[in-house]
Coordinates of N, CA and C in Angstrom, one line a residue:
Chain A
X9 N 1.8 156.3 -4.1 CA 1.8 155.4 -2.9 C 0.9 154.3 -3.2
X10 N 1.4 153.1 -2.9 CA 0.6 151.9 -3.1 C -0.6 151.8 -2.1
X11 N -1.8 151.6 -2.7 CA -3.0 151.4 -1.8 C -3.6 150.1 -2.3
X12 N -4.2 149.4 -1.3 CA -4.8 148.1 -1.5 C -6.2 148.1 -0.9
X13 N -7.2 147.8 -1.8 CA -8.6 147.8 -1.4 C -9.1 146.4 -1.5
X14 N -9.9 146.0 -0.5 CA -10.4 144.7 -0.4 C -11.9 144.8 -0.1
X15 N -12.6 144.0 -0.8 CA -14.1 143.9 -0.5 C -14.6 142.5 -0.8
X16 N -15.7 142.2 -0.1 CA -16.4 143.0 1.0 C -15.6 143.0 2.3
X17 N -16.0 143.8 3.2 CA -15.4 143.9 4.5 C -15.9 142.7 5.4
X18 N -17.2 142.5 5.2 CA -17.8 141.4 6.0 C -18.6 140.5 5.0
X19 N -18.5 139.2 5.3 CA -19.2 138.3 4.5 C -19.8 137.2 5.3
X20 N -21.1 137.0 5.3 CA -21.8 136.0 6.0 C -22.4 135.1 5.0
X21 N -22.1 133.8 5.0 CA -22.6 132.9 4.0 C -23.0 131.6 4.6
X22 N -23.8 130.9 3.9 CA -24.3 129.6 4.3 C -23.3 128.6 3.9
X23 N -23.2 127.5 4.6 CA -22.4 126.4 4.2 C -22.8 125.9 2.8
X24 N -21.9 125.5 2.0 CA -22.2 125.0 0.7 C -22.3 126.0 -0.4
X25 N -22.3 127.3 0.0 CA -22.4 128.3 -1.1 C -21.0 128.7 -1.6
X26 N -21.0 129.4 -2.7 CA -19.7 129.9 -3.3 C -19.7 131.5 -3.2
X27 N -18.5 132.0 -3.0 CA -18.4 133.4 -3.0 C -16.9 133.8 -3.4
X28 N -16.8 135.1 -3.7 CA -15.5 135.6 -4.2 C -15.1 136.9 -3.4
X29 N -13.9 137.0 -2.9 CA -13.4 138.2 -2.3 C -12.4 138.9 -3.3
X30 N -12.5 140.2 -3.4 CA -11.8 140.9 -4.3 C -10.7 141.8 -3.7
X31 N -9.6 141.9 -4.4 CA -8.5 142.7 -3.9 C -7.9 143.5 -5.0
X32 N -8.1 144.9 -4.9 CA -7.6 145.8 -6.0 C -6.5 146.6 -5.4
X33 N -5.5 146.9 -6.3 CA -4.4 147.7 -5.8 C -4.0 148.7 -6.8
X34 N -3.3 149.7 -6.4 CA -3.2 151.0 -7.1 C -2.0 151.1 -8.1
X35 N -1.0 150.4 -7.8 CA 0.2 150.6 -8.7 C 0.7 149.2 -9.1
X36 N 1.5 149.2 -10.1 CA 2.0 148.0 -10.7 C 2.8 147.1 -9.7
X37 N 2.4 145.9 -9.6 CA 3.1 144.9 -8.8 C 2.7 143.5 -9.3
X38 N 3.7 142.6 -9.2 CA 3.4 141.2 -9.5 C 3.7 140.3 -8.4
X39 N 3.6 140.8 -7.2 CA 3.8 140.0 -6.0 C 2.6 140.2 -5.1
X40 N 1.7 139.2 -5.0 CA 0.5 139.4 -4.2 C 0.4 138.1 -3.3
X41 N -0.1 138.3 -2.1 CA -0.1 137.2 -1.1 C -1.5 137.2 -0.5
X42 N -2.0 136.1 -0.1 CA -3.2 135.9 0.7 C -2.9 135.3 2.0
X43 N -3.4 135.9 3.1 CA -3.2 135.3 4.4 C -4.6 135.1 5.1
X44 N -4.6 134.2 6.0 CA -5.7 134.0 6.9 C -5.4 134.3 8.3
X45 N -6.3 134.9 9.0 CA -6.1 135.2 10.4 C -7.3 134.7 11.2
X46 N -7.1 133.8 12.2 CA -8.2 133.4 13.1 C -8.2 134.4 14.3
X47 N -9.3 134.5 15.0 CA -9.4 135.5 16.1 C -8.3 135.2 17.1
X48 N -7.6 136.3 17.5 CA -6.6 136.2 18.5 C -5.3 135.5 18.0
X49 N -5.2 135.2 16.8 CA -4.0 134.5 16.2 C -3.3 135.3 15.3
X50 N -2.1 134.8 14.8 CA -1.3 135.5 13.8 C -1.8 135.2 12.4
X51 N -1.0 135.6 11.4 CA -1.3 135.4 10.0 C -0.7 134.1 9.5
X52 N -1.6 133.4 8.8 CA -1.1 132.2 8.1 C -1.1 132.4 6.6
X53 N 0.0 132.0 6.0 CA 0.1 132.2 4.6 C -0.8 131.2 3.8
X54 N -1.5 131.7 2.8 CA -2.4 130.8 2.0 C -1.8 130.7 0.6
X55 N -1.6 131.8 -0.1 CA -1.2 131.7 -1.5 C -0.1 132.8 -1.8
X56 N 0.7 132.4 -2.7 CA 1.7 133.3 -3.2 C 1.5 133.4 -4.7
X57 N 1.2 134.6 -5.2 CA 0.9 134.9 -6.6 C 2.0 135.8 -7.2
X58 N 2.8 135.3 -8.2 CA 3.9 136.1 -8.6 C 3.9 136.5 -10.1
X59 N 2.8 136.2 -10.8 CA 2.9 136.6 -12.2 C 1.4 136.7 -12.7
X60 N 1.3 137.5 -13.8 CA 0.0 137.7 -14.4 C -0.6 136.4 -14.8
X61 N -1.9 136.2 -14.4 CA -2.6 134.9 -14.8 C -2.3 133.8 -13.8
X62 N -1.5 134.0 -12.7 CA -1.3 133.0 -11.8 C -2.6 132.5 -11.1
X63 N -2.7 131.3 -10.9 CA -3.9 130.7 -10.3 C -3.3 129.6 -9.3
X64 N -3.8 129.7 -8.1 CA -3.4 128.7 -7.1 C -4.6 128.2 -6.4
X65 N -4.6 126.9 -6.1 CA -5.8 126.3 -5.4 C -5.3 125.4 -4.3
X66 N -6.1 125.5 -3.2 CA -5.9 124.6 -2.0 C -7.2 124.4 -1.4
X67 N -7.6 123.1 -1.5 CA -8.9 122.7 -1.0 C -10.1 123.5 -1.6
X68 N -10.8 124.2 -0.8 CA -12.0 125.0 -1.3 C -11.6 126.4 -1.6
X69 N -10.4 126.8 -1.6 CA -10.0 128.1 -1.9 C -9.1 128.1 -3.2
X70 N -9.4 129.2 -4.0 CA -8.6 129.4 -5.2 C -8.4 130.8 -5.4
X71 N -7.1 131.2 -5.6 CA -6.7 132.6 -5.8 C -6.1 132.8 -7.2
X72 N -6.4 134.0 -7.7 CA -5.9 134.3 -9.0 C -5.4 135.7 -9.0
X73 N -4.6 136.0 -10.0 CA -4.0 137.4 -10.1 C -4.0 137.9 -11.6
X74 N -4.5 139.1 -11.7 CA -4.5 139.8 -13.0 C -3.8 141.1 -12.8
X75 N -2.5 141.1 -13.2 CA -1.7 142.3 -13.0 C -2.1 143.4 -13.8
X76 N -2.7 143.2 -15.0 CA -3.1 144.3 -15.9 C -4.3 145.0 -15.3
X77 N -5.2 144.3 -14.7 CA -6.3 144.9 -14.0 C -6.0 145.3 -12.6
X78 N -4.8 144.9 -12.1 CA -4.4 145.1 -10.7 C -5.5 144.6 -9.8
X79 N -5.8 143.3 -10.0 CA -6.9 142.7 -9.3 C -6.5 141.2 -9.0
X80 N -6.8 140.8 -7.7 CA -6.7 139.4 -7.3 C -8.0 139.0 -6.7
X81 N -8.4 137.8 -6.9 CA -9.6 137.3 -6.3 C -9.3 136.0 -5.5
X82 N -10.1 135.8 -4.5 CA -10.0 134.6 -3.6 C -11.4 134.0 -3.7
X83 N -11.5 132.9 -4.4 CA -12.8 132.3 -4.6 C -13.0 131.1 -3.6
X84 N -14.2 131.1 -3.0 CA -14.5 130.1 -2.0 C -15.6 129.2 -2.6
X85 N -15.3 127.9 -2.6 CA -16.2 126.9 -3.2 C -16.8 126.1 -2.1
X86 N -18.1 126.0 -2.1 CA -18.8 125.1 -1.1 C -18.3 125.3 0.3
X87 N -18.5 126.5 0.8 CA -18.0 126.9 2.1 C -18.4 126.0 3.2
X88 N -17.4 125.8 4.1 CA -17.7 125.0 5.3 C -17.3 125.9 6.5
X89 N -17.8 125.6 7.7 CA -17.7 126.4 8.9 C -16.2 126.7 9.2
X90 N -15.3 125.7 8.9 CA -13.9 125.8 9.3 C -13.2 127.0 8.5
X91 N -13.9 127.5 7.5 CA -13.3 128.6 6.7 C -13.5 129.9 7.3
X92 N -14.3 129.9 8.4 CA -14.6 131.2 9.1 C -13.3 131.8 9.6
X93 N -13.0 133.0 9.2 CA -11.7 133.7 9.6 C -11.7 135.0 8.9
X94 N -10.7 135.8 9.1 CA -10.5 137.0 8.4 C -9.4 136.8 7.3
X95 N -9.6 137.2 6.1 CA -8.7 137.0 5.0 C -8.2 138.3 4.5
X96 N -6.9 138.3 4.4 CA -6.2 139.5 4.0 C -5.4 139.3 2.7
X97 N -5.5 140.2 1.8 CA -4.5 140.2 0.7 C -3.4 141.2 1.0
X98 N -2.2 141.0 0.5 CA -1.1 141.9 0.7 C -0.3 142.0 -0.6
X99 N 0.0 143.2 -1.0 CA 0.8 143.5 -2.2 C 2.2 144.0 -1.7
X100 N 3.2 143.4 -2.3 CA 4.5 143.8 -1.9 C 5.0 145.0 -2.6
X101 N 5.1 146.1 -1.9 CA 5.6 147.4 -2.5 C 7.1 147.6 -2.4
X102 N 7.8 146.6 -1.9 CA 9.2 146.7 -1.8 C 9.9 146.6 -3.2
X103 N 11.0 147.1 -3.4 CA 11.7 147.1 -4.7 C 13.0 146.2 -4.5
X104 N 13.5 145.7 -5.6 CA 14.8 145.0 -5.7 C 14.9 143.9 -4.6
X105 N 13.8 143.1 -4.4 CA 13.9 142.0 -3.5 C 13.7 142.3 -2.1
X106 N 13.4 143.6 -1.8 CA 13.1 143.9 -0.4 C 11.6 143.7 -0.1
X107 N 11.2 143.8 1.2 CA 9.9 143.5 1.6 C 9.2 144.7 2.2
X108 N 8.0 144.9 1.7 CA 7.1 146.0 2.3 C 5.7 145.7 1.9
X109 N 5.1 144.8 2.7 CA 3.7 144.4 2.4 C 2.8 145.5 2.7
X110 N 1.9 145.8 1.8 CA 0.8 146.7 2.0 C -0.5 145.8 2.0
X111 N -1.2 145.8 3.2 CA -2.3 144.9 3.3 C -3.6 145.6 3.0
X112 N -4.6 144.8 2.5 CA -5.9 145.2 2.4 C -6.6 145.3 3.7
X113 N -7.8 145.7 3.7 CA -8.5 145.9 5.0 C -8.9 144.6 5.7
X114 N -8.9 143.6 4.9 CA -9.4 142.3 5.4 C -10.9 142.0 5.1
X115 N -11.2 140.8 5.0 CA -12.6 140.3 4.8 C -12.9 139.4 5.9
X116 N -13.8 139.8 6.8 CA -14.2 138.9 7.9 C -15.3 137.9 7.4
X117 N -15.0 136.7 7.2 CA -15.9 135.7 6.7 C -16.5 134.8 7.8
X118 N -17.8 134.7 7.8 CA -18.5 133.9 8.7 C -19.3 132.9 8.0
X119 N -19.1 131.6 8.1 CA -19.8 130.6 7.4 C -20.8 130.0 8.4
X120 N -22.1 130.1 8.1 CA -23.1 129.6 8.9 C -23.5 128.2 8.6
X121 N -23.6 127.4 9.7 CA -24.0 126.0 9.5 C -25.4 125.8 9.1
Chain B
X254 N 11.1 122.7 12.0 CA 11.8 124.0 12.0 C 10.9 125.0 12.8
X255 N 11.6 125.6 13.8 CA 10.9 126.5 14.7 C 10.4 127.7 13.9
X256 N 9.2 128.3 14.3 CA 8.7 129.4 13.6 C 9.2 130.7 14.2
X257 N 8.6 131.8 13.8 CA 9.0 133.1 14.3 C 8.5 133.2 15.7
X258 N 9.4 133.7 16.6 CA 9.0 133.8 18.0 C 9.1 135.3 18.4
X259 N 8.2 135.7 19.2 CA 8.1 137.1 19.7 C 8.0 137.1 21.2
X260 N 8.7 138.0 21.8 CA 8.6 138.2 23.3 C 8.5 139.7 23.6
X261 N 7.8 140.1 24.6 CA 6.8 139.2 25.3 C 5.6 139.1 24.5
X262 N 4.7 138.2 24.9 CA 3.4 138.1 24.2 C 2.4 139.2 24.6
X263 N 2.5 139.6 25.8 CA 1.5 140.6 26.3 C 2.3 141.6 27.1
X264 N 1.9 142.9 27.0 CA 2.6 143.9 27.7 C 1.6 145.0 28.0
X265 N 1.7 145.5 29.2 CA 0.9 146.7 29.6 C 1.8 147.8 30.1
X266 N 1.7 148.9 29.5 CA 2.6 150.1 29.8 C 1.7 151.3 30.0
X267 N 2.3 152.3 30.6 CA 1.7 153.6 30.9 C 2.1 154.6 29.9
X268 N 1.2 155.6 29.5 CA 1.6 156.7 28.6 C 2.9 157.3 29.1
X269 N 3.7 157.6 28.1 CA 5.0 158.3 28.4 C 6.1 157.3 28.5
X270 N 5.8 156.1 28.8 CA 6.9 155.1 29.0 C 7.4 154.7 27.6
X271 N 8.5 153.9 27.6 CA 9.0 153.3 26.4 C 8.9 151.8 26.5
X272 N 9.0 151.1 25.3 CA 8.8 149.7 25.3 C 9.8 149.1 24.3
X273 N 10.3 147.9 24.5 CA 11.1 147.2 23.5 C 10.5 145.8 23.3
X274 N 10.3 145.5 22.1 CA 9.7 144.2 21.7 C 10.8 143.4 20.9
X275 N 10.8 142.1 21.1 CA 11.8 141.3 20.5 C 11.2 140.3 19.5
X276 N 12.0 139.9 18.5 CA 11.6 139.0 17.5 C 12.8 138.1 17.1
X277 N 12.6 136.8 17.1 CA 13.6 135.9 16.5 C 13.0 135.2 15.3
X278 N 13.7 135.4 14.2 CA 13.2 134.9 12.9 C 13.4 133.4 12.8
X279 N 12.8 132.8 11.7 CA 13.0 131.5 11.4 C 14.5 131.3 11.1
X280 N 15.1 130.2 11.5 CA 16.5 130.0 11.2 C 16.8 130.1 9.7
X281 N 17.8 130.9 9.4 CA 18.2 131.1 8.0 C 17.5 132.3 7.3
X282 N 16.5 132.8 7.9 CA 15.9 134.0 7.4 C 16.6 135.2 7.9
X283 N 16.9 136.1 6.9 CA 17.7 137.3 7.3 C 16.9 138.6 7.1
X284 N 15.7 138.5 6.6 CA 14.8 139.7 6.4 C 13.8 139.6 7.6
X285 N 13.7 140.7 8.3 CA 12.7 140.8 9.4 C 11.9 142.1 9.2
X286 N 10.6 141.9 9.2 CA 9.7 143.1 9.1 C 8.8 143.2 10.3
X287 N 8.3 144.4 10.6 CA 7.4 144.6 11.7 C 6.2 145.3 11.2
X288 N 5.0 144.9 11.7 CA 3.7 145.4 11.4 C 2.9 145.8 12.6
X289 N 2.1 146.8 12.5 CA 1.2 147.1 13.6 C -0.2 146.8 13.2
X290 N -1.0 146.1 14.0 CA -2.4 145.8 13.7 C -3.3 146.4 14.7
X291 N -4.2 147.3 14.3 CA -5.2 147.9 15.1 C -6.6 147.7 14.5
X292 N -7.7 147.7 15.3 CA -9.0 147.6 14.7 C -9.3 148.8 13.7
X293 N -8.8 150.0 14.0 CA -9.1 151.1 13.2 C -8.3 151.3 11.9
X294 N -7.0 151.0 12.0 CA -6.1 151.2 10.9 C -5.7 149.9 10.2
X295 N -6.0 148.8 10.7 CA -5.7 147.5 10.1 C -4.2 147.2 10.3
X296 N -3.7 146.5 9.3 CA -2.3 146.1 9.3 C -1.4 147.1 8.6
X297 N -0.5 147.7 9.3 CA 0.3 148.7 8.7 C 1.8 148.3 8.9
X298 N 2.6 148.6 7.8 CA 4.0 148.2 7.7 C 4.8 149.3 8.5
X299 N 5.7 148.8 9.4 CA 6.5 149.7 10.2 C 7.9 149.8 9.5
X300 N 8.6 148.7 9.5 CA 9.9 148.7 8.8 C 10.4 147.3 8.5
X301 N 11.4 147.2 7.6 CA 12.1 146.0 7.3 C 13.6 146.1 7.5
X302 N 14.1 145.0 8.0 CA 15.6 144.9 8.2 C 16.2 143.7 7.5
X303 N 17.4 143.9 7.0 CA 18.1 142.8 6.4 C 19.6 143.1 6.6
X304 N 20.2 142.1 7.2 CA 21.7 142.2 7.5 C 21.9 143.4 8.3
X305 N 21.2 143.7 9.3 CA 21.4 144.8 10.2 C 21.1 146.2 9.7
X306 N 20.5 146.2 8.4 CA 20.3 147.5 7.8 C 18.8 147.6 7.5
X307 N 18.3 148.8 7.8 CA 16.9 149.1 7.5 C 16.7 149.3 6.0
X308 N 15.9 148.6 5.4 CA 15.8 148.7 3.9 C 14.5 149.4 3.5
X309 N 13.4 149.3 4.4 CA 12.2 150.0 4.1 C 11.6 150.5 5.4
X310 N 10.9 151.6 5.2 CA 10.3 152.2 6.4 C 8.8 152.6 6.1
X311 N 7.9 152.4 7.0 CA 6.5 152.9 6.8 C 6.4 154.3 7.3
X312 N 5.1 154.7 7.3 CA 4.8 156.1 7.7 C 4.4 156.2 9.2
X313 N 5.4 156.0 10.0 CA 5.2 156.1 11.4 C 6.2 157.1 12.0
X314 N 5.8 157.8 13.1 CA 6.7 158.8 13.7 C 8.0 158.2 14.2
X315 N 8.9 159.1 14.4 CA 10.3 158.7 14.8 C 10.3 158.0 16.2
X316 N 9.2 158.0 16.9 CA 9.1 157.3 18.2 C 9.2 155.8 18.0
X317 N 9.0 155.4 16.8 CA 9.1 154.0 16.5 C 10.4 153.7 15.8
X318 N 11.2 152.8 16.4 CA 12.5 152.5 15.8 C 12.8 151.1 16.0
X319 N 13.7 150.6 15.2 CA 14.1 149.2 15.3 C 15.5 149.0 15.1
X320 N 15.9 147.7 15.2 CA 17.3 147.4 14.9 C 17.3 145.9 14.7
X321 N 18.4 145.4 14.0 CA 18.6 144.0 13.8 C 20.0 143.7 14.2
X322 N 20.2 142.5 14.8 CA 21.5 142.1 15.2 C 22.1 141.1 14.2
X323 N 23.4 140.8 14.5 CA 24.1 140.0 13.5 C 23.5 138.6 13.4
X324 N 22.8 138.1 14.4 CA 22.1 136.8 14.3 C 20.7 136.9 13.7
X325 N 20.4 138.0 13.1 CA 19.1 138.3 12.5 C 18.0 138.6 13.5
X326 N 18.1 138.4 14.7 CA 17.1 138.8 15.7 C 16.9 140.3 15.6
X327 N 15.7 140.7 15.9 CA 15.3 142.1 15.7 C 14.6 142.6 17.0
X328 N 14.7 143.8 17.2 CA 14.0 144.5 18.3 C 13.3 145.8 17.7
X329 N 12.2 146.1 18.2 CA 11.6 147.4 17.9 C 11.3 148.1 19.2
X330 N 11.5 149.4 19.2 CA 11.3 150.2 20.3 C 10.3 151.3 20.1
X331 N 9.4 151.6 21.0 CA 8.5 152.7 20.9 C 8.8 153.6 22.2
X332 N 9.1 154.8 21.9 CA 9.3 155.7 23.0 C 8.1 156.6 23.2
X333 N 8.0 157.2 24.4 CA 7.0 158.1 24.8 C 5.6 157.6 24.3
X334 N 5.2 156.5 24.9 CA 4.0 155.8 24.4 C 2.8 156.6 24.5
X335 N 1.9 156.4 23.5 CA 0.6 157.1 23.5 C -0.5 156.0 23.5
X336 N -1.7 156.5 23.9 CA -2.8 155.5 24.0 C -3.0 154.8 22.6
X337 N -2.8 155.6 21.6 CA -3.0 155.0 20.2 C -2.0 154.0 19.8
X338 N -1.0 153.8 20.6 CA 0.0 152.8 20.3 C -0.4 151.4 20.7
X339 N -1.5 151.3 21.4 CA -2.1 150.0 21.8 C -2.4 149.3 20.5
X340 N -1.9 148.1 20.4 CA -2.0 147.3 19.2 C -1.4 146.0 19.3
X341 N -1.6 145.1 18.3 CA -0.9 143.9 18.1 C 0.3 144.2 17.2
X342 N 1.5 143.9 17.7 CA 2.7 144.1 16.9 C 3.2 142.8 16.4
X343 N 3.2 142.7 15.1 CA 3.6 141.4 14.4 C 5.0 141.5 13.8
X344 N 5.7 140.5 13.9 CA 7.0 140.4 13.3 C 6.9 139.3 12.2
X345 N 7.6 139.5 11.1 CA 7.6 138.5 10.0 C 9.0 138.3 9.5
X346 N 9.3 137.1 9.1 CA 10.7 136.9 8.5 C 10.5 136.2 7.2
X347 N 11.6 136.4 6.4 CA 11.6 135.8 5.1 C 13.0 135.5 4.6
X348 N 13.1 134.7 3.5 CA 14.4 134.4 3.0 C 15.1 135.7 2.5
X349 N 16.3 135.6 2.3 CA 17.2 136.8 1.9 C 16.9 137.3 0.5
X350 N 16.4 138.5 0.5 CA 16.4 139.2 -0.7 C 15.9 138.6 -2.0
X351 N 15.2 137.5 -1.9 CA 14.8 136.8 -3.1 C 13.4 137.2 -3.4
X352 N 13.1 137.5 -4.6 CA 11.8 138.0 -5.0 C 10.7 136.9 -4.8
X353 N 9.7 137.4 -4.1 CA 8.5 136.6 -4.1 C 8.3 135.7 -2.9
X354 N 9.4 135.4 -2.1 CA 9.1 134.6 -1.0 C 8.2 135.2 0.0
X355 N 7.2 134.4 0.5 CA 6.3 135.1 1.4 C 6.9 135.3 2.8
X356 N 6.3 136.2 3.5 CA 6.8 136.4 4.9 C 6.0 135.5 5.8
X357 N 6.7 135.0 6.9 CA 6.1 134.1 7.9 C 6.0 135.0 9.2
X358 N 4.8 135.0 9.7 CA 4.5 135.9 10.8 C 4.6 135.1 12.2
X359 N 5.1 135.9 13.1 CA 5.1 135.4 14.5 C 3.7 135.6 15.2
X360 N 3.6 135.1 16.4 CA 2.3 135.2 17.1 C 1.9 136.6 17.6
X361 N 2.9 137.5 17.6 CA 2.6 138.9 17.9 C 2.8 139.2 19.4
X362 N 3.0 140.5 19.6 CA 3.0 141.0 21.0 C 1.8 142.0 21.1
X363 N 1.0 141.7 22.1 CA -0.2 142.6 22.3 C 0.2 143.7 23.3
X364 N 0.3 144.9 22.9 CA 0.7 146.0 23.7 C -0.5 146.8 24.1
X365 N -0.7 147.0 25.4 CA -1.8 147.9 25.9 C -1.2 149.1 26.6
X366 N -1.6 150.3 26.2 CA -1.1 151.5 26.8 C -2.2 152.1 27.6
X367 N -2.0 152.3 28.9 CA -3.0 152.9 29.7 C -2.7 154.3 30.2

């Protein structure tokens, strides 16, 4: 059974600092997604990672995927207050083009001004 | 392009009742999935439908069921509600059967069971 672990669960950081969120998963998969959720809101897609070594960047966020280590990272560079949210990784456990996202526990990020 | 819509947005029910939630996917999307989000269990996969057929199912009791219509709209039903069913129910849609397309999530239906 596919399991996804995410750490840390909570992250409080100062503006301008860098940090990394980690997402480990238990079985082979090459489809990993990162989402953002603001309080009381739905999930917003951030990154789609579909192959070993994939790296995607958008603004101050960069995501990477290492399928051999079963690890994805979400790196935050020079954090700003607007990045405060909960971040989820999801691994697709569906086969043959079907969908079955297994989500990590989420990382609640708070950026302090 | 309109996003995923869910109705109702908020719902209060009593234990033992049943409830039906509705989801309209993005136009052209034929895959619809449902997720339950609670503070204790996080985001959990319920089921996925494609062309009116359930393709994947999560580890939920049979009280949770769903269906999809020919226009790709989907409904999920929870019978004999329990307090633990209080949650945010999210619907997501995606392109047809193509590997790797991300799912787009609706605003959710917040269900409270009293």
